[in-house]
Amino acid sequence: DFVERGVNSLFAFAEVSYKKYLFVNGTVRNDWFSTLSPENRSILYPSVSASWVFTENTGTNSWFNFGKLRLAYAEVGSDSDVAPYSNVLFYGINANLFNGQPVGQPIGSTLPNPNLRPMRVAESEIGIDAKLFQGRLAVDLAAYNKITNDQIVSAQISDASGFINTSINSGSSRNRGVEALITGVPIEKGDFTWESSFNVAYNKTLVLSLLTDTPGERITVGNHVFNGELRQVVGKEMGQ
């Protein structure tokens, strides 16, 4: 089979700095996704980030060589894993005849949803970068909060419809976490340098709403022949 999908985009970027210690960047972008219906395929999303190299103001010493505080907010739009041509219903010709006439039937087991909207992710982050002991030790710490709205998932529907599943905008989820990256240079002698990095992260994703924000509301996004089901449940972590 031959299929095509496309994304048309417009993008703008701006950057402002002040005396080598304050920096602000901003972007704005609009995407148009071919996999969604014409009424819903356009999405506009911005981002802005700011950083302050505070050691330019406070000065440095023999053990603290560089420090930067950063803040950021960004939004992203996506058509997720929507398959090309899946927003309309296609028919094929069945080899069996009815009253001598060929019979048409829908192609595939997924019911098209022409009302799908692009998924939108909004994330805010705060972090700090520091270099110590003439760069022999570097620390990068960050905390973030990410809200995903209109996530596109495949939900099971009644077999009586003639289909097995359909794609829906499932609501919203919240993803929070912290990350740390520590880089050290224990040995630096002549042409030999030994550098090691260690990272750790903690993340938790919570389902905030599906079609409504009713606690305990759920949709089934997958199952197994031995009665196992994968669900999204309002008020619980993703993937129950």
CSV table of C-alpha atoms in Angstrom, one decimal:
chain,number,residue,atom,x,y,z
A,1,ASP,CA,0.0,0.0,0.0
A,2,PHE,CA,1.1,3.5,-0.7
A,3,VAL,CA,0.2,6.2,1.8
A,4,GLU,CA,1.3,9.8,2.3
A,5,ARG,CA,1.0,12.2,5.2
A,6,GLY,CA,2.1,15.8,5.4
A,7,VAL,CA,2.6,18.7,7.9
A,8,ASN,CA,2.7,22.3,6.7
A,9,SER,CA,4.3,24.7,9.2
A,10,LEU,CA,5.0,28.4,9.8
A,11,PHE,CA,7.7,29.2,12.4
A,12,ALA,CA,9.0,32.4,14.0
A,13,PHE,CA,11.9,32.9,16.4
A,14,ALA,CA,13.2,35.8,18.4
A,15,GLU,CA,16.1,36.2,20.9
A,16,VAL,CA,17.0,39.1,23.2
A,17,SER,CA,20.1,39.4,25.5
A,18,TYR,CA,21.3,42.0,27.9
A,19,LYS,CA,24.9,42.4,29.0
A,20,LYS,CA,25.8,38.7,28.6
A,21,TYR,CA,23.8,37.6,31.7
A,22,LEU,CA,20.1,37.9,30.8
A,23,PHE,CA,18.7,36.0,27.8
A,24,VAL,CA,15.2,35.6,26.5
A,25,ASN,CA,14.1,33.4,23.6
A,26,GLY,CA,10.6,33.1,22.1
A,27,THR,CA,9.0,31.1,19.4
A,28,VAL,CA,5.6,30.7,17.7
A,29,ARG,CA,4.6,28.0,15.4
A,30,ASN,CA,1.5,26.9,13.5
A,31,ASP,CA,1.1,23.4,12.1
A,32,TRP,CA,-1.5,21.9,9.7
A,33,PHE,CA,-1.8,18.1,9.8
A,34,SER,CA,-3.1,16.2,6.8
A,35,THR,CA,-4.2,13.3,8.9
A,36,LEU,CA,-7.0,15.4,10.6
A,37,SER,CA,-10.1,16.9,9.1
A,38,PRO,CA,-9.8,20.4,7.6
A,39,GLU,CA,-11.8,22.0,10.4
A,40,ASN,CA,-9.5,20.7,13.1
A,41,ARG,CA,-6.0,20.3,11.5
A,42,SER,CA,-4.6,23.7,12.4
A,43,ILE,CA,-2.9,24.4,15.8
A,44,LEU,CA,-0.9,27.4,17.0
A,45,TYR,CA,1.6,27.1,19.9
A,46,PRO,CA,4.2,29.3,21.5
A,47,SER,CA,7.3,28.9,23.7
A,48,VAL,CA,9.4,31.3,25.8
A,49,SER,CA,12.5,30.7,27.9
A,50,ALA,CA,14.7,33.0,30.0
A,51,SER,CA,18.0,32.4,31.7
A,52,TRP,CA,20.1,34.4,34.1
A,53,VAL,CA,23.8,33.8,34.4
A,54,PHE,CA,24.0,35.0,38.0
A,55,THR,CA,27.7,34.6,38.4
A,56,GLU,CA,28.1,37.5,36.0
A,57,ASN,CA,26.6,39.6,38.8
A,58,THR,CA,27.8,37.9,42.0
A,59,GLY,CA,31.2,37.0,40.7
A,60,THR,CA,33.1,33.7,41.0
A,61,ASN,CA,35.7,32.2,43.3
A,62,SER,CA,38.1,29.3,43.3
A,63,TRP,CA,35.4,26.7,43.8
A,64,PHE,CA,32.2,28.2,42.3
A,65,ASN,CA,32.9,29.0,38.6
A,66,PHE,CA,29.6,29.3,36.9
A,67,GLY,CA,25.9,29.5,37.8
A,68,LYS,CA,22.8,29.9,35.6
A,69,LEU,CA,19.1,29.9,36.5
A,70,ARG,CA,16.6,29.1,33.8
A,71,LEU,CA,12.9,29.2,33.3
A,72,ALA,CA,10.9,27.9,30.4
A,73,TYR,CA,7.4,27.5,29.1
A,74,ALA,CA,6.5,25.7,25.9
A,75,GLU,CA,3.5,24.3,24.1
A,76,VAL,CA,3.6,21.6,21.3
A,77,GLY,CA,0.9,20.4,19.0
A,78,SER,CA,0.8,16.9,17.4
A,79,ASP,CA,-1.4,14.6,15.5
A,80,SER,CA,0.2,11.7,17.5
A,81,ASP,CA,-0.1,8.3,15.8
A,82,VAL,CA,-3.1,9.1,13.6
A,83,ALA,CA,-2.9,7.1,10.4
A,84,PRO,CA,-3.2,8.8,7.0
A,85,TYR,CA,-6.7,8.8,5.6
A,86,SER,CA,-8.2,7.6,8.9
A,87,ASN,CA,-10.6,10.5,9.3
A,88,VAL,CA,-12.9,9.3,6.6
A,89,LEU,CA,-14.6,5.9,5.9
A,90,PHE,CA,-13.5,3.9,2.9
A,91,TYR,CA,-15.3,1.0,1.3
A,92,GLY,CA,-14.1,-2.0,-0.6
A,93,ILE,CA,-16.0,-4.4,-2.9
A,94,ASN,CA,-16.8,-7.8,-1.4
A,95,ALA,CA,-16.4,-10.8,-3.7
A,96,ASN,CA,-19.7,-12.2,-2.4
A,97,LEU,CA,-22.8,-11.1,-4.3
A,98,PHE,CA,-26.2,-10.1,-3.0
A,99,ASN,CA,-29.1,-10.6,-5.5
A,100,GLY,CA,-26.4,-10.7,-8.2
A,101,GLN,CA,-24.9,-7.4,-7.1
A,102,PRO,CA,-21.5,-6.8,-5.5
A,103,VAL,CA,-21.5,-5.8,-1.9
A,104,GLY,CA,-19.5,-2.9,-0.4
A,105,GLN,CA,-18.1,-3.0,3.1
A,106,PRO,CA,-16.0,-0.7,5.2
A,107,ILE,CA,-12.2,-1.3,5.0
A,108,GLY,CA,-10.5,-2.0,8.4
A,109,SER,CA,-11.8,-2.4,11.9
A,110,THR,CA,-11.3,1.2,13.2
A,111,LEU,CA,-14.2,3.6,13.1
A,112,PRO,CA,-13.1,7.0,11.7
A,113,ASN,CA,-13.5,10.0,13.9
A,114,PRO,CA,-13.6,13.3,11.8
A,115,ASN,CA,-13.8,15.4,15.0
A,116,LEU,CA,-10.3,14.5,16.3
A,117,ARG,CA,-8.4,17.6,17.4
A,118,PRO,CA,-4.5,17.9,17.6
A,119,MET,CA,-3.0,16.9,20.9
A,120,ARG,CA,-1.5,19.8,22.8
A,121,VAL,CA,1.3,19.6,25.4
A,122,ALA,CA,2.1,22.5,27.7
A,123,GLU,CA,5.2,22.3,29.9
A,124,SER,CA,6.9,24.6,32.4
A,125,GLU,CA,10.4,24.0,33.8
A,126,ILE,CA,12.8,25.5,36.2
A,127,GLY,CA,16.4,24.5,36.4
A,128,ILE,CA,19.9,25.5,37.5
A,129,ASP,CA,23.3,24.8,36.0
A,130,ALA,CA,26.5,25.1,38.1
A,131,LYS,CA,30.2,24.4,37.5
A,132,LEU,CA,32.6,24.0,40.4
A,133,PHE,CA,36.2,23.5,41.0
A,134,GLN,CA,37.5,24.9,37.7
A,135,GLY,CA,34.9,22.8,35.8
A,136,ARG,CA,35.8,19.5,37.4
A,137,LEU,CA,32.3,19.2,38.7
A,138,ALA,CA,29.1,20.2,36.9
A,139,VAL,CA,25.5,19.9,38.2
A,140,ASP,CA,22.3,20.3,36.2
A,141,LEU,CA,19.0,20.2,38.2
A,142,ALA,CA,15.5,20.6,36.7
A,143,ALA,CA,11.9,20.2,37.8
A,144,TYR,CA,9.0,20.2,35.3
A,145,ASN,CA,5.3,20.1,35.1
A,146,LYS,CA,3.7,18.9,31.8
A,147,ILE,CA,0.0,19.0,31.0
A,148,THR,CA,-1.2,17.0,28.0
A,149,ASN,CA,-4.7,17.9,26.6
A,150,ASP,CA,-6.7,16.1,23.9
A,151,GLN,CA,-4.3,13.1,23.9
A,152,ILE,CA,-5.2,10.9,20.9
A,153,VAL,CA,-5.7,7.2,21.9
A,154,SER,CA,-7.4,4.2,20.5
A,155,ALA,CA,-10.5,3.3,22.5
A,156,GLN,CA,-12.5,0.0,22.2
A,157,ILE,CA,-16.1,0.3,21.2
A,158,SER,CA,-19.0,-2.2,20.9
A,159,ASP,CA,-18.6,-4.9,18.2
A,160,ALA,CA,-22.3,-4.2,17.4
A,161,SER,CA,-21.1,-1.1,15.6
A,162,GLY,CA,-19.3,-3.2,13.0
A,163,PHE,CA,-16.0,-1.9,14.2
A,164,ILE,CA,-13.6,-2.8,17.1
A,165,ASN,CA,-12.1,0.6,18.1
A,166,THR,CA,-12.0,4.3,17.3
A,167,SER,CA,-9.5,7.1,17.9
A,168,ILE,CA,-10.7,9.7,20.4
A,169,ASN,CA,-9.3,12.8,22.2
A,170,SER,CA,-9.1,11.3,25.7
A,171,GLY,CA,-8.9,14.3,28.0
A,172,SER,CA,-5.9,15.5,29.9
A,173,SER,CA,-3.0,14.1,31.9
A,174,ARG,CA,-0.4,15.6,34.2
A,175,ASN,CA,3.3,14.6,34.1
A,176,ARG,CA,5.5,15.9,36.9
A,177,GLY,CA,9.1,15.1,37.6
A,178,VAL,CA,12.6,16.1,38.5
A,179,GLU,CA,15.9,15.3,36.8
A,180,ALA,CA,19.5,15.6,37.9
A,181,LEU,CA,22.7,15.3,35.9
A,182,ILE,CA,26.1,15.3,37.6
A,183,THR,CA,29.3,15.3,35.6
A,184,GLY,CA,32.7,14.9,37.2
A,185,VAL,CA,36.3,14.9,35.9
A,186,PRO,CA,38.2,12.8,38.6
A,187,ILE,CA,41.4,12.6,36.5
A,188,GLU,CA,42.8,15.3,34.1
A,189,LYS,CA,46.5,14.9,33.5
A,190,GLY,CA,48.4,15.6,30.3
A,191,ASP,CA,46.6,14.1,27.4
A,192,PHE,CA,44.5,11.8,29.6
A,193,THR,CA,41.0,12.9,30.9
A,194,TRP,CA,38.5,10.7,32.7
A,195,GLU,CA,35.0,12.1,32.7
A,196,SER,CA,32.0,10.4,34.3
A,197,SER,CA,28.3,11.4,34.3
A,198,PHE,CA,25.5,10.2,36.5
A,199,ASN,CA,21.8,11.0,36.0
A,200,VAL,CA,18.7,10.3,38.0
A,201,ALA,CA,15.0,11.1,37.3
A,202,TYR,CA,11.7,10.8,39.0
A,203,ASN,CA,8.4,11.0,37.0
A,204,LYS,CA,4.8,10.5,37.8
A,205,THR,CA,1.9,10.7,35.3
A,206,LEU,CA,-1.7,11.2,36.5
A,207,VAL,CA,-4.9,11.0,34.4
A,208,LEU,CA,-6.8,14.2,35.1
A,209,SER,CA,-9.8,13.7,32.9
A,210,LEU,CA,-11.1,11.5,30.1
A,211,LEU,CA,-14.4,12.5,28.5
A,212,THR,CA,-15.3,14.1,31.8
A,213,ASP,CA,-13.3,14.6,35.1
A,214,THR,CA,-15.4,12.1,37.0
A,215,PRO,CA,-13.2,10.1,39.5
A,216,GLY,CA,-12.9,6.4,38.4
A,217,GLU,CA,-14.1,7.0,34.9
A,218,ARG,CA,-12.1,4.9,32.5
A,219,ILE,CA,-11.5,3.8,29.0
A,220,THR,CA,-9.9,0.6,27.7
A,221,VAL,CA,-7.0,1.2,25.4
A,222,GLY,CA,-5.9,-2.5,25.0
A,223,ASN,CA,-6.6,-6.0,26.0
A,224,HIS,CA,-5.3,-9.5,25.9
A,225,VAL,CA,-6.8,-12.9,25.1
A,226,PHE,CA,-6.5,-13.9,28.8
A,227,ASN,CA,-8.8,-11.1,30.0
A,228,GLY,CA,-6.1,-8.6,30.7
A,229,GLU,CA,-7.0,-5.0,30.0
A,230,LEU,CA,-5.0,-1.8,29.8
A,231,ARG,CA,-7.0,1.2,31.0
A,232,GLN,CA,-6.8,4.9,31.6
A,233,VAL,CA,-8.6,5.8,34.8
A,234,VAL,CA,-9.3,9.3,36.0
A,235,GLY,CA,-7.4,10.0,39.3
A,236,LYS,CA,-4.9,7.2,38.8
A,237,GLU,CA,-1.5,6.9,37.1
A,238,MET,CA,-1.4,6.2,33.4
A,239,GLY,CA,-1.7,2.6,32.3
A,240,GLN,CA,-3.7,0.7,34.9
